[in-house]
Amino acid sequence: MISAAEETEGVGIPRLNIGEWIEAGVDWVNENLEWLFNLIQTIVSTLTDGLDDLLNTPDALVLAVVFSLLAWLVKDWKLALLSIVMLVFVISIDQWENAMTTLALVAVAAAIALAIAIPLGIWAARSDRVSGAVRPVMDLMQTMPAFVWLVPVVTLFSIGVTGGVIATIIFALPPGVRFTELGIRQVDSEVVEAGHAFGSTPRQILLRIQLPLALQTIMAGVNQVIMLSLSMAVIAGLVGAGGLGNEVTRAIGSLDIGLGFEAGLAVVVLAIYLDRMTAAIGRGGMVSGRASKLVRRRLDAHRSATRGRAMGQV
Amino acid sequence: MNSSTAEPAVSARNVFKAFGKRPQEIVRRIKDGADRNDLTDLGTAAVIDASFDVQPGEVFVVMGLSGSGKSTLIRMVNGLLPPTAGSIEVGGEDIARLSDRDLRRIRREKVSMVFQHFALLPHRTVGQNAGYALEIQGLNRSDRERKTEEALKMVGLDGWGGSMPDELSGGMRQRVGLARALAAGTEVMLMDEAFSALDPLIRREMQDQLVELQEQLGKTILFITHDLNEAMRLGDRIAMMRDGRTVQIGTSEQILNDPANDYVAQFVQDVDRTRVLTAGGIMEPPVAVLGTEQGPRTAHKLMREHQTNVLAVVDRSKKLHGFVHEAAIAAAVSQGANTLDGLMQPAPSVHADTPLVELMTQAAEHETGLAVIDGAGRLEGIIARVTLLNALAEPKHAGHDSTESMVAS
């Protein structure tokens, strides 16, 4: 128990029992807010399991082709070709089902992380006080060794996919906040001033000027969130989150080199695919890429049509 | 206060702006006579006690070097920066006392702005940029597109609406910035170093275009610049700023001929006076004129009385008919002629707003000097060669001694 008399290396410096206090805090939260954690558990596990089932329902090859087509829409045929080759490789090493489970976990964790991070980043960009308060919290979340988050998470959610998702969110959230704040703060102040000068409301300035101009930086943050989610999702295998993480954990436990590398390579494939996809969406904003070209062409056609109509009236 | 005269479009009274932790304290100390350089611990006094009126349709140029407070001053007119003390009225409403909501209304309806680095939205087309103000005003799409096209046409960019800003040259981008402000349809336009980022040829072109547009539109324009030639070319009146204070407010001729202090004098010494000064500014009232119905004898008498060898001949409505020369008059008197028939010569005449540079050739050809006439051909004044030469000389050489009378309050 807490004994204030306990000595430390430094003479006269009492031992602070921070560990015990945090433990006590987590216990208290666990006892008193159980309903909340049950709710979170229900929502998160439903989402993740649902997505997992969805991804594992169609034939592996069909889904691989769909992913490849997506790559073609977002970027070009080269990425599409690379994707289909890599994804077929995952099927061939028999890690497809695990990869889809991990993808579901990453998708849910990243989506929740971004849903929290982007509004928080916007808020921090608009208020120095919020920014000052958020920064140390982000530092703590990001630099605390990833494994440490697993312990309280297991206490609160027990072993399983929810704990994995929550630990992943905590670990992957900070870059989302930071990049959003940075992106908005970096928008040319003269352009923002122009927005004010023509009488825009703060909301109009955010939606029509700041967010569009910060989009590239925010997308870089989204990319980081997704990549960190993936790395944490594998670590979360330790708490039974399932998917490739489980395979890796199992390989470590049984010193199975072959299994370890197979699961590891599947993680690499997922990482490359997700990275290239988010990077392509981010870099292009809504400018390059086949999909946006198609959209643009239709918009142009529409615009010239309306102009023609307007000319006709004159 | 002066409700009887036309109400100024923009009216600033004792406006102060200080930056720092305790702006009020800075203003109080400066009002008590402290120098702003002694208050740098407390913060910066960017604008000190500025008062001016801008009349509707006037181009009012605020001129000063960087750090003189001119950009701060212009930003207080549309409330981008709230003044620390004093009042700024736009169309009768005090900007400093308005709520955020009313301030936005003023910005939408009364004051638009053109920026030094254009401040276009890179993700929007030229047309969408030019129509931004209209979008914020809540106009429907078809009205917006029509007005945007009109504005783009005014600045010579018709047909460019679908391009992206990064496909345009600097001059063209600023035209988009100008079109955006014009499309807003506000009476007052603020132009913050609008042409300073452009290279000299383009800048000149834009200045000419602005003058042309202004003749059509008659906006009230507050124009900020650090380029005195630009100020003199564009400004109906110029406010010279230094270290946060307005040193002098006046027409370009007043500033050129009666600089309020050494600083202004030094500033204007490099100005090409022949392009700023106009015929109307240097002309002198004719010492004597001859009526069309008067005869050679009267002419001879007037010439002797006034020690001149040439006279302008005008009719009853003061319309100029020509010059008569001493030699011709002397001959006519000795021949006993009674009328001026055949004695008059066409007078070289110019208008009051002609810059001196355009008078040189005519002045060289006619030793009689030049007549200044108005639009109806009525005589307004005379420019002798010696007057022209005097005007080109620096004011101190020309004998202007007391200059302190023009100091702005």
XYZ file of C-alpha atoms in Angstrom:
723
model
C 0.000 0.000 0.000
C 0.948 3.640 -0.138
C 3.798 4.315 2.253
C 4.949 7.918 2.230
C 8.048 7.024 4.208
C 9.425 4.869 1.418
C 12.760 6.303 0.248
C 13.967 6.959 -3.307
C 17.500 7.273 -4.711
C 17.470 10.992 -4.012
C 17.777 11.759 -0.318
C 14.561 13.134 1.126
C 12.566 12.785 -2.094
C 9.479 10.730 -1.272
C 8.309 8.011 -3.599
C 5.327 9.205 -5.681
C 2.993 6.343 -6.280
C 1.698 7.563 -9.616
C 1.298 4.008 -10.828
C -1.009 3.159 -7.974
C -3.031 6.323 -8.431
C -3.573 5.620 -12.115
C -4.527 2.067 -11.288
C -6.985 3.282 -8.701
C -8.374 5.751 -11.221
C -8.851 3.088 -13.867
C -10.511 0.804 -11.298
C -12.846 3.560 -10.241
C -13.767 4.341 -13.830
C -14.273 0.643 -14.478
C -16.674 0.265 -11.578
C -18.626 3.472 -12.009
C -18.766 3.966 -15.754
C -19.365 0.379 -16.722
C -22.492 1.274 -18.680
C -20.454 3.652 -20.841
C -17.818 1.078 -21.636
C -20.458 -1.502 -22.371
C -22.014 0.913 -24.815
C -18.682 1.625 -26.485
C -17.983 -2.086 -26.589
C -21.295 -2.818 -28.283
C -20.877 -0.111 -30.887
C -17.243 -0.794 -31.725
C -17.500 -4.543 -31.841
C -20.680 -4.423 -33.941
C -19.012 -2.085 -36.414
C -15.783 -4.045 -36.615
C -17.332 -7.480 -36.772
C -19.865 -6.280 -39.305
C -17.200 -4.843 -41.569
C -15.084 -7.940 -41.067
C -17.979 -10.157 -42.173
C -18.678 -7.896 -45.114
C -15.087 -8.015 -46.325
C -14.900 -11.756 -45.908
C -18.209 -12.576 -47.588
C -17.325 -12.235 -51.278
C -14.759 -14.416 -52.942
C -11.233 -13.176 -52.199
C -10.376 -12.651 -55.851
C -13.512 -10.624 -56.533
C -12.700 -8.266 -53.697
C -9.072 -8.026 -54.797
C -10.273 -6.923 -58.242
C -12.601 -4.358 -56.636
C -9.700 -2.921 -54.625
C -7.598 -2.798 -57.749
C -10.339 -0.948 -59.634
C -10.550 1.545 -56.784
C -6.824 2.172 -57.171
C -7.350 2.801 -60.879
C -10.118 5.308 -60.127
C -8.095 7.154 -57.504
C -4.782 7.122 -59.340
C -3.844 5.191 -62.459
C -3.497 1.746 -64.023
C 0.004 1.315 -62.589
C -1.253 1.413 -59.025
C -4.117 -0.854 -60.083
C -1.665 -3.393 -61.479
C 0.555 -3.217 -58.393
C -2.496 -3.661 -56.163
C -3.861 -6.724 -57.900
C -0.445 -8.403 -57.898
C 0.074 -7.709 -54.188
C -3.444 -8.719 -53.189
C -3.295 -11.976 -55.131
C 0.001 -12.621 -53.339
C -1.803 -12.269 -49.994
C -4.443 -14.747 -51.162
C -1.727 -17.144 -52.242
C -0.027 -17.152 -48.834
C -3.400 -17.862 -47.229
C -3.554 -14.659 -45.175
C -6.497 -13.047 -46.978
C -9.078 -13.639 -44.232
C -6.742 -12.336 -41.527
C -5.819 -9.377 -43.699
C -9.497 -8.461 -44.122
C -10.082 -8.738 -40.376
C -7.164 -6.398 -39.776
C -8.429 -4.065 -42.515
C -11.818 -3.913 -40.817
C -10.168 -3.106 -37.500
C -7.988 -0.427 -39.104
C -10.915 1.087 -40.981
C -13.101 1.388 -37.895
C -10.268 2.662 -35.689
C -9.058 5.178 -38.282
C -12.582 6.403 -38.992
C -13.301 6.988 -35.304
C -9.868 8.549 -34.775
C -10.438 10.970 -37.665
C -13.960 11.781 -36.527
C -12.402 12.971 -33.276
C -9.114 14.332 -34.623
C -10.298 16.611 -37.433
C -12.860 18.617 -35.426
C -10.364 18.815 -32.556
C -7.672 20.023 -34.961
C -10.024 22.678 -36.358
C -10.847 23.834 -32.850
C -7.165 23.969 -31.922
C -6.381 25.957 -35.065
C -8.912 28.620 -34.125
C -8.011 28.989 -30.474
C -4.519 29.284 -29.066
C -5.806 28.203 -25.677
C -7.266 24.962 -27.002
C -4.099 24.412 -28.976
C -2.010 24.833 -25.828
C -4.178 22.390 -23.916
C -4.332 19.786 -26.657
C -0.618 19.667 -27.439
C 0.670 17.987 -24.243
C -2.162 15.464 -24.379
C -1.187 14.598 -27.942
C 2.457 14.302 -26.891
C 1.470 11.895 -24.134
C -0.694 9.769 -26.422
C 1.954 9.600 -29.115
C 5.127 9.029 -27.125
C 3.830 6.648 -24.486
C 5.068 3.197 -25.580
C 2.268 1.620 -27.557
C 2.076 -1.517 -25.388
C 1.303 0.512 -22.278
C -2.107 1.483 -23.663
C -3.027 -2.163 -23.970
C -3.085 -2.768 -20.229
C -5.827 -0.355 -19.115
C -7.720 -1.121 -22.286
C -7.849 -4.782 -21.382
C -9.011 -3.864 -17.878
C -11.853 -1.788 -19.262
C -12.876 -3.840 -22.284
C -11.326 -7.248 -21.570
C -9.631 -9.273 -24.263
C -11.015 -8.821 -27.768
C -11.481 -6.653 -30.757
C -12.879 -3.571 -28.921
C -9.786 -3.204 -26.769
C -7.658 -3.444 -29.883
C -9.684 -0.753 -31.645
C -9.590 1.600 -28.643
C -5.836 1.218 -28.144
C -5.394 1.803 -31.875
C -7.488 4.978 -31.765
C -5.460 6.390 -28.878
C -2.201 5.641 -30.603
C -3.206 6.837 -34.082
C -5.189 9.966 -33.205
C -2.470 12.610 -32.614
C -1.208 13.136 -36.182
C -4.795 13.692 -37.293
C -5.145 16.572 -34.840
C -1.698 17.996 -35.500
C -1.884 17.956 -39.279
C -5.371 19.456 -39.282
C -4.279 22.278 -37.000
C -1.108 22.850 -38.996
C -2.939 22.790 -42.317
C -5.457 25.398 -41.234
C -2.885 27.618 -39.584
C -0.724 27.494 -42.712
C -3.446 28.853 -44.993
C -2.232 32.166 -46.435
C -3.433 34.796 -43.977
C -4.104 37.278 -46.776
C -6.592 34.858 -48.327
C -8.352 34.426 -44.989
C -8.310 38.208 -44.618
C -9.890 38.501 -48.058
C -12.621 36.174 -46.829
C -13.269 38.483 -43.881
C -13.049 41.577 -46.079
C -15.946 40.383 -48.220
C -18.085 39.699 -45.179
C -17.817 35.921 -44.849
C -18.998 34.363 -41.612
C -16.456 32.289 -39.653
C -18.246 29.184 -40.881
C -17.988 30.287 -44.515
C -14.310 31.017 -44.032
C -13.772 27.551 -42.596
C -15.725 25.682 -45.243
C -14.904 27.706 -48.337
C -11.358 28.863 -47.657
C -9.530 27.164 -44.807
C -10.569 23.541 -45.207
C -10.179 23.390 -48.993
C -6.757 25.014 -48.787
C -5.692 22.833 -45.854
C -6.966 19.693 -47.537
C -3.583 18.434 -48.696
C -2.049 18.742 -45.253
C -5.120 17.221 -43.621
C -4.937 14.307 -46.034
C -1.293 13.822 -45.087
C -2.592 13.558 -41.513
C -5.253 11.068 -42.592
C -2.519 9.020 -44.214
C -0.510 9.063 -40.982
C -3.540 8.085 -38.918
C -4.219 5.124 -41.166
C -0.588 3.966 -41.180
C -0.315 4.249 -37.397
C -3.621 2.407 -37.071
C -2.217 -0.421 -39.097
C 0.942 -0.718 -37.020
C -1.035 -0.569 -33.774
C -3.635 -3.010 -35.063
C -0.880 -5.589 -35.362
C 0.366 -4.886 -31.836
C -3.234 -5.162 -30.677
C -2.988 -8.818 -31.610
C -1.506 -9.168 -28.125
C -4.914 -8.460 -26.594
C -6.717 -10.746 -28.956
C -7.887 -8.176 -31.490
C -7.688 -10.821 -34.192
C -6.483 -10.749 -37.773
C -2.847 -10.528 -38.783
C -1.914 -9.362 -35.285
C -3.020 -12.674 -33.860
C -0.894 -14.556 -36.382
C 2.142 -12.451 -35.530
C 1.596 -12.963 -31.803
C 1.172 -16.674 -32.355
C 4.364 -16.800 -34.445
C 6.301 -15.048 -31.682
C 4.907 -17.438 -29.069
C 5.804 -20.544 -31.039
C 8.957 -19.199 -32.699
C 7.328 -19.913 -36.082
C 9.525 -17.991 -38.508
C 7.492 -18.941 -41.580
C 4.138 -17.883 -40.133
C 5.653 -14.691 -38.767
C 6.945 -13.620 -42.161
C 3.789 -14.591 -43.994
C 1.637 -12.512 -41.694
C 4.250 -9.770 -41.716
C 4.305 -9.619 -45.523
C 0.517 -9.400 -45.586
C 0.801 -6.394 -43.258
C 3.315 -4.840 -45.639
C 0.926 -5.311 -48.565
C -1.915 -3.667 -46.644
C 0.400 -0.834 -45.649
C 1.558 -0.158 -49.196
C -1.969 -0.295 -50.558
C -3.434 2.031 -47.919
C -0.502 4.432 -48.118
C -0.599 4.795 -51.908
C -4.355 5.172 -51.907
C -4.526 7.882 -49.245
C -1.489 9.637 -50.689
C -3.097 9.709 -54.135
C -6.361 11.094 -52.754
C -4.459 13.643 -50.675
C -2.041 14.824 -53.321
C -4.661 15.246 -55.987
C -7.075 16.901 -53.639
C -9.900 16.722 -56.075
C -7.853 17.606 -59.110
C -6.019 14.622 -60.522
C -7.086 11.025 -60.655
C -9.467 9.410 -63.057
C -12.563 9.739 -60.897
C -12.196 13.460 -60.379
C -11.358 13.942 -64.056
C -14.632 12.293 -64.925
C -16.497 14.464 -62.442
C -14.795 17.581 -63.780
C -15.612 16.801 -67.353
C -19.273 16.407 -66.472
C -19.231 19.672 -64.501
C -17.657 21.505 -67.427
C -20.277 20.141 -69.783
C -22.993 21.224 -67.375
C -21.473 24.672 -67.006
C -21.187 25.328 -70.729
C -24.731 24.088 -71.160
C -26.074 26.560 -68.593
C -23.983 29.320 -70.122
C -25.412 28.486 -73.545
C -28.883 28.737 -72.069
C -28.039 32.084 -70.463
C -26.704 33.379 -73.776
C -29.864 32.211 -75.493
C -31.974 34.382 -73.209
C -30.022 37.549 -73.969
C -21.216 67.765 -37.817
C -21.218 69.312 -41.279
C -24.522 67.875 -42.298
C -25.120 70.709 -44.737
C -22.345 69.679 -47.110
C -22.251 66.348 -48.941
C -21.567 63.589 -46.435
C -18.111 62.056 -46.771
C -18.027 58.402 -47.809
C -15.360 57.633 -45.222
C -14.609 59.794 -42.244
C -11.870 59.145 -39.699
C -11.589 61.157 -36.487
C -8.569 60.983 -34.184
C -7.991 57.340 -34.942
C -5.306 55.489 -32.985
C -4.175 51.919 -33.329
C -1.688 50.376 -30.949
C -0.523 46.784 -30.826
C 0.787 45.104 -27.724
C -0.402 44.071 -24.312
C -1.677 47.453 -23.190
C -2.799 49.421 -26.243
C -4.974 51.856 -24.267
C -1.996 52.808 -22.129
C 0.073 53.543 -25.245
C -2.652 55.762 -26.679
C -3.020 57.617 -23.372
C 0.707 58.233 -23.100
C 0.960 59.443 -26.689
C -1.961 61.790 -26.159
C -0.033 63.123 -23.167
C 2.865 63.876 -25.467
C 5.063 60.798 -25.246
C 7.070 59.757 -28.286
C 6.138 56.418 -29.756
C 9.761 55.336 -29.814
C 9.861 55.612 -26.003
C 6.925 53.233 -25.644
C 8.314 50.198 -27.430
C 8.262 48.278 -24.135
C 4.487 48.554 -24.047
C 3.946 47.805 -27.725
C 3.732 49.561 -31.069
C 1.705 52.608 -31.912
C 0.968 51.889 -35.559
C -1.441 54.730 -36.292
C -1.423 57.960 -34.334
C -4.232 60.495 -34.377
C -5.352 60.070 -37.975
C -8.210 62.257 -39.152
C -9.430 62.584 -42.714
C -12.532 62.649 -44.868
C -12.872 60.896 -48.180
C -15.545 62.356 -50.416
C -17.780 60.130 -52.547
C -16.126 59.448 -55.887
C -12.720 60.532 -54.675
C -9.476 58.587 -55.050
C -7.738 59.083 -51.730
C -4.204 57.753 -51.637
C -2.454 56.927 -48.384
C 1.234 57.096 -49.085
C 4.076 56.023 -46.855
C 7.013 53.680 -46.510
C 6.749 50.284 -44.873
C 6.113 50.646 -41.170
C 4.410 53.989 -41.594
C 1.063 52.520 -40.544
C -0.733 52.832 -43.849
C -1.775 49.173 -44.056
C -3.036 49.297 -40.488
C -4.996 52.426 -41.306
C -6.756 50.913 -44.294
C -7.628 47.767 -42.326
C -9.460 49.836 -39.778
C -11.764 51.216 -42.465
C -13.440 47.827 -42.963
C -12.909 46.690 -39.405
C -10.325 43.993 -40.115
C -8.514 45.749 -37.274
C -10.544 47.553 -34.635
C -9.206 51.022 -33.796
C -7.833 51.467 -30.278
C -9.340 54.941 -30.073
C -11.244 57.313 -32.311
C -14.015 56.736 -34.793
C -14.159 55.641 -38.404
C -17.434 56.168 -40.189
C -18.340 54.505 -43.448
C -21.590 55.758 -44.901
C -22.442 57.268 -41.529
C -21.886 54.101 -39.456
C -19.087 53.977 -36.920
C -17.101 50.829 -37.705
C -15.653 50.637 -34.191
C -19.079 50.329 -32.564
C -20.599 47.699 -34.821
C -21.323 44.114 -33.818
C -19.626 41.338 -35.785
C -22.842 40.787 -37.646
C -23.212 44.437 -38.682
C -19.548 44.580 -39.575
C -20.048 41.690 -41.971
C -23.033 43.512 -43.466
C -20.876 46.628 -44.055
C -18.200 44.512 -45.686
C -20.723 42.814 -47.939
C -22.647 45.916 -48.915
C -20.374 48.929 -48.601
C -16.660 48.226 -48.603
C -14.707 45.826 -50.782
C -10.966 45.293 -50.896
C -8.133 44.496 -53.294
C -5.015 42.860 -51.856
C -1.310 43.216 -52.514
C -0.719 39.548 -53.257
C -4.136 39.166 -54.877
C -5.476 36.754 -52.222
C -7.264 34.583 -54.756
C -8.527 31.142 -53.826
C -6.266 28.737 -55.726
C -8.830 25.935 -55.720
C -11.470 28.006 -57.474
C -11.737 29.167 -61.065
C -11.279 32.799 -62.050
C -15.051 33.141 -62.349
C -15.677 31.610 -58.935
C -13.053 33.902 -57.447
C -14.492 36.995 -59.070
C -17.934 35.971 -57.855
C -16.875 35.244 -54.277
C -18.306 38.431 -52.815
C -21.603 37.853 -54.616
C -21.708 34.306 -53.278
C -21.283 35.643 -49.755
C -23.956 38.257 -50.441
C -26.255 35.326 -51.149
C -27.039 36.102 -54.796
C -28.571 33.315 -56.826
C -26.445 31.533 -59.351
C -27.635 33.162 -62.571
C -27.394 36.732 -61.225
C -23.996 35.889 -59.819
C -22.689 34.558 -63.114
C -24.042 37.544 -65.019
C -22.470 40.077 -62.649
C -19.219 38.140 -62.550
C -19.012 38.143 -66.338
C -19.670 41.881 -66.342
C -16.918 42.510 -63.807
C -14.459 40.304 -65.685
C -15.287 42.170 -68.855
C -14.657 45.513 -67.155
C -11.118 44.459 -66.283
C -10.519 42.928 -69.702
C -10.730 39.282 -68.678
C -13.873 38.212 -70.502
C -13.593 34.598 -71.503
C -11.168 33.703 -68.715
C -13.828 32.727 -66.181
C -13.132 29.017 -66.503
C -9.366 29.226 -65.981
C -7.603 28.542 -62.707
C -5.686 31.411 -61.054
C -2.342 29.630 -61.394
C -2.738 29.688 -65.171
C -2.701 33.504 -65.109
C 0.136 36.036 -65.005
C 0.513 38.350 -62.004
C -1.156 41.254 -63.760
C -4.088 39.113 -64.777
C -4.472 37.715 -61.282
C -4.731 41.191 -59.877
C -7.355 41.939 -62.503
C -9.308 39.052 -61.013
C -8.827 40.624 -57.579
C -10.093 43.895 -58.992
C -13.023 42.170 -60.686
C -13.934 40.511 -57.383
C -14.080 43.892 -55.693
C -15.970 45.497 -58.581
C -18.479 42.650 -58.759
C -19.262 43.204 -55.077
C -20.791 46.489 -56.207
C -19.782 48.398 -53.093
C -19.415 52.151 -53.117
C -16.092 52.143 -51.290
C -13.084 50.158 -52.491
C -9.934 49.660 -50.432
C -6.812 48.914 -52.412
C -3.894 47.751 -50.309
C -0.674 48.132 -52.319
C -2.747 46.632 -55.092
C -0.153 47.113 -57.823
C 3.058 46.925 -55.799
C 3.709 43.246 -56.506
C 3.531 43.759 -60.268
C 6.439 44.585 -62.513
C 6.671 48.232 -63.626
C 5.156 47.951 -67.094
C 2.184 45.935 -65.909
C 1.821 48.271 -62.933
C 1.595 51.246 -65.277
C -0.993 49.429 -67.352
C -3.079 48.638 -64.288
C -2.892 52.232 -63.101
C -4.155 53.456 -66.453
C -6.928 50.902 -66.338
C -7.933 51.956 -62.859
C -8.079 55.606 -63.923
C -10.228 54.601 -66.886
C -12.556 52.480 -64.773
C -12.806 55.200 -62.187
C -13.978 57.660 -64.862
C -16.832 55.299 -65.677
C -17.704 54.108 -62.203
C -16.866 56.950 -59.833
C -16.150 54.709 -56.842
C -14.738 56.002 -53.608
C -11.269 54.527 -53.508
C -8.764 54.371 -50.670
C -5.510 53.421 -52.271
C -2.423 52.466 -50.295
C 0.996 52.723 -51.865
C 4.646 53.313 -51.100
C 5.267 54.583 -54.627
C 4.950 58.343 -54.806
C 4.642 58.426 -58.577
C 1.755 56.010 -58.312
C 0.200 58.131 -55.588
C 0.460 61.259 -57.708
C -0.845 59.567 -60.818
C -3.916 58.110 -59.157
C -4.755 60.300 -56.219
C -7.207 63.153 -56.172
C -5.752 63.754 -52.723
C -2.819 62.181 -50.968
C -2.228 61.570 -47.283
C 1.483 61.284 -46.512
C 2.180 59.035 -43.516
C 5.312 58.706 -41.465
C 5.824 56.741 -38.253
C 2.096 56.360 -37.777
C 1.205 60.003 -38.244
C -0.370 61.700 -41.230
C 2.211 64.341 -42.085
C 0.304 66.086 -44.831
C -2.962 65.725 -46.692
C -3.422 67.507 -49.980
C -3.530 67.306 -53.750
C -0.379 66.186 -55.488
C 0.338 69.769 -56.499
C 0.006 70.994 -52.939
C 2.359 68.313 -51.743
C 4.801 68.986 -54.526
C 4.784 72.738 -54.200
C 4.170 73.148 -50.487
C 5.676 70.177 -48.715
C 4.687 70.303 -45.060
C 8.163 69.506 -43.796
C 11.609 68.345 -44.783
C 10.532 64.718 -44.815
C 7.858 65.325 -47.433
C 10.150 67.660 -49.352
C 12.846 65.013 -49.472
C 10.307 62.491 -50.546
C 8.976 64.497 -53.437
C 12.305 65.664 -54.788
C 12.624 62.720 -57.137
C 9.144 63.037 -58.525
C 8.868 63.820 -62.195
C 7.230 67.190 -61.721
C 6.297 67.513 -65.381
C 3.917 64.594 -65.072
C 2.298 65.699 -61.854
C 1.920 69.426 -62.265
C -0.770 70.552 -64.666
C -1.332 73.635 -66.755
C -4.120 74.709 -64.409
C -1.794 74.438 -61.443
C 0.858 76.816 -62.723
C -1.094 79.223 -64.925
C -1.347 82.837 -63.982
C -4.337 85.101 -64.446
C -3.902 87.152 -67.594
C -2.478 90.570 -66.629
C -4.812 92.188 -69.089
C -7.131 91.088 -71.839
C -8.389 92.867 -74.891
C -12.031 92.826 -75.896
C -12.840 91.778 -79.433
C -14.566 95.091 -80.016
C -11.588 97.161 -78.816
C -9.079 98.640 -81.232
C -5.334 98.751 -81.764
C -4.936 101.916 -79.743
C -6.377 100.367 -76.607
C -4.174 97.383 -77.204
C -1.115 99.576 -77.530
C -1.988 101.394 -74.303
C -2.570 98.174 -72.383
C 0.707 96.759 -73.598
C 2.638 99.772 -72.431
C 0.841 99.859 -69.078
C 1.476 96.199 -68.351
C 4.895 95.919 -70.000
C 3.896 93.027 -72.171
C 4.263 92.407 -75.867
C 1.314 90.116 -76.329
C -2.360 90.256 -75.327
C -5.133 87.688 -75.334
C -8.312 88.744 -77.107
C -11.586 87.590 -75.580
C -15.247 88.312 -76.219
C -17.882 89.105 -73.607
C -18.317 85.509 -72.605
C -14.542 85.347 -72.017
C -14.150 83.080 -75.007
C -10.614 83.239 -76.376
C -10.276 84.474 -79.942
C -6.509 84.777 -80.298
C -3.387 86.715 -79.402
C -2.268 90.091 -80.716
C 1.429 90.948 -80.903
C 3.155 94.234 -80.247
C 4.704 94.522 -83.754
C 1.361 94.063 -85.518
C -0.371 96.507 -83.142
C 2.360 99.142 -83.641
C 2.018 98.849 -87.421
C -1.784 99.069 -87.209
C -1.641 102.141 -84.948
C 0.717 103.944 -87.322
C -1.633 103.088 -90.197
C -4.583 104.419 -88.191
C -6.574 101.192 -88.193
C -9.621 101.037 -85.895
C -10.325 97.352 -85.570
C -8.378 94.260 -84.787
C -9.335 92.693 -88.100
C -6.408 90.790 -89.499
C -4.197 91.457 -86.505
C -5.158 88.470 -84.392
C -3.211 85.274 -84.514
C -4.503 81.908 -83.316
C -3.437 81.390 -79.714
C -1.669 78.138 -78.705
C -4.109 76.844 -76.129
C -4.206 73.961 -73.654
C -6.644 72.674 -71.044
C -6.168 73.085 -67.313
C -5.648 69.364 -66.643
C -2.869 68.926 -69.211
C 0.347 67.812 -67.503
C 3.367 70.031 -68.031
C 5.211 67.363 -69.965
C 2.719 67.858 -72.770
C 3.192 71.646 -72.819
C 6.888 71.594 -73.599
C 6.732 71.315 -77.388
C 4.088 73.990 -77.741
C 5.893 76.298 -75.359
C 9.073 75.905 -77.378
C 7.312 76.789 -80.616
C 5.473 79.864 -79.369
C 7.393 82.555 -77.574
C 4.090 84.245 -76.745
C 3.338 81.664 -74.101
C 0.251 79.467 -73.879
C -3.392 80.178 -73.171
C -5.267 77.891 -70.804
C -8.905 77.463 -71.802
C -11.838 75.504 -70.439
C -14.086 73.123 -72.326
C -16.120 75.989 -73.827
C -13.023 77.786 -75.076
C -13.088 80.452 -72.339
C -9.785 81.875 -71.217
C -8.743 80.727 -67.751
C -5.126 81.764 -67.567
C -1.815 82.300 -69.270
C 1.405 80.335 -69.030
C 4.431 82.377 -70.000
C 7.657 80.511 -70.724
C 9.214 81.846 -67.563
C 6.273 80.526 -65.525
C 6.819 77.089 -67.006
C 10.514 77.120 -66.185
C 9.828 78.281 -62.651
C 7.360 75.475 -62.102
C 9.938 72.894 -63.062
C 12.408 74.160 -60.493
C 12.409 72.767 -56.932
C 10.098 74.735 -54.640
C 12.926 76.090 -52.483
C 14.595 77.607 -55.534
C 11.305 78.953 -56.689
C 11.061 81.074 -53.584
C 8.489 79.164 -51.511
C 9.664 79.819 -48.015
C 6.934 79.206 -45.475
C 5.738 75.645 -45.858
C 4.504 74.845 -42.397
C 1.050 76.213 -43.128
C 0.044 73.011 -44.921
C 0.721 70.658 -42.023
C -2.206 68.329 -41.541
C -3.772 68.485 -38.135
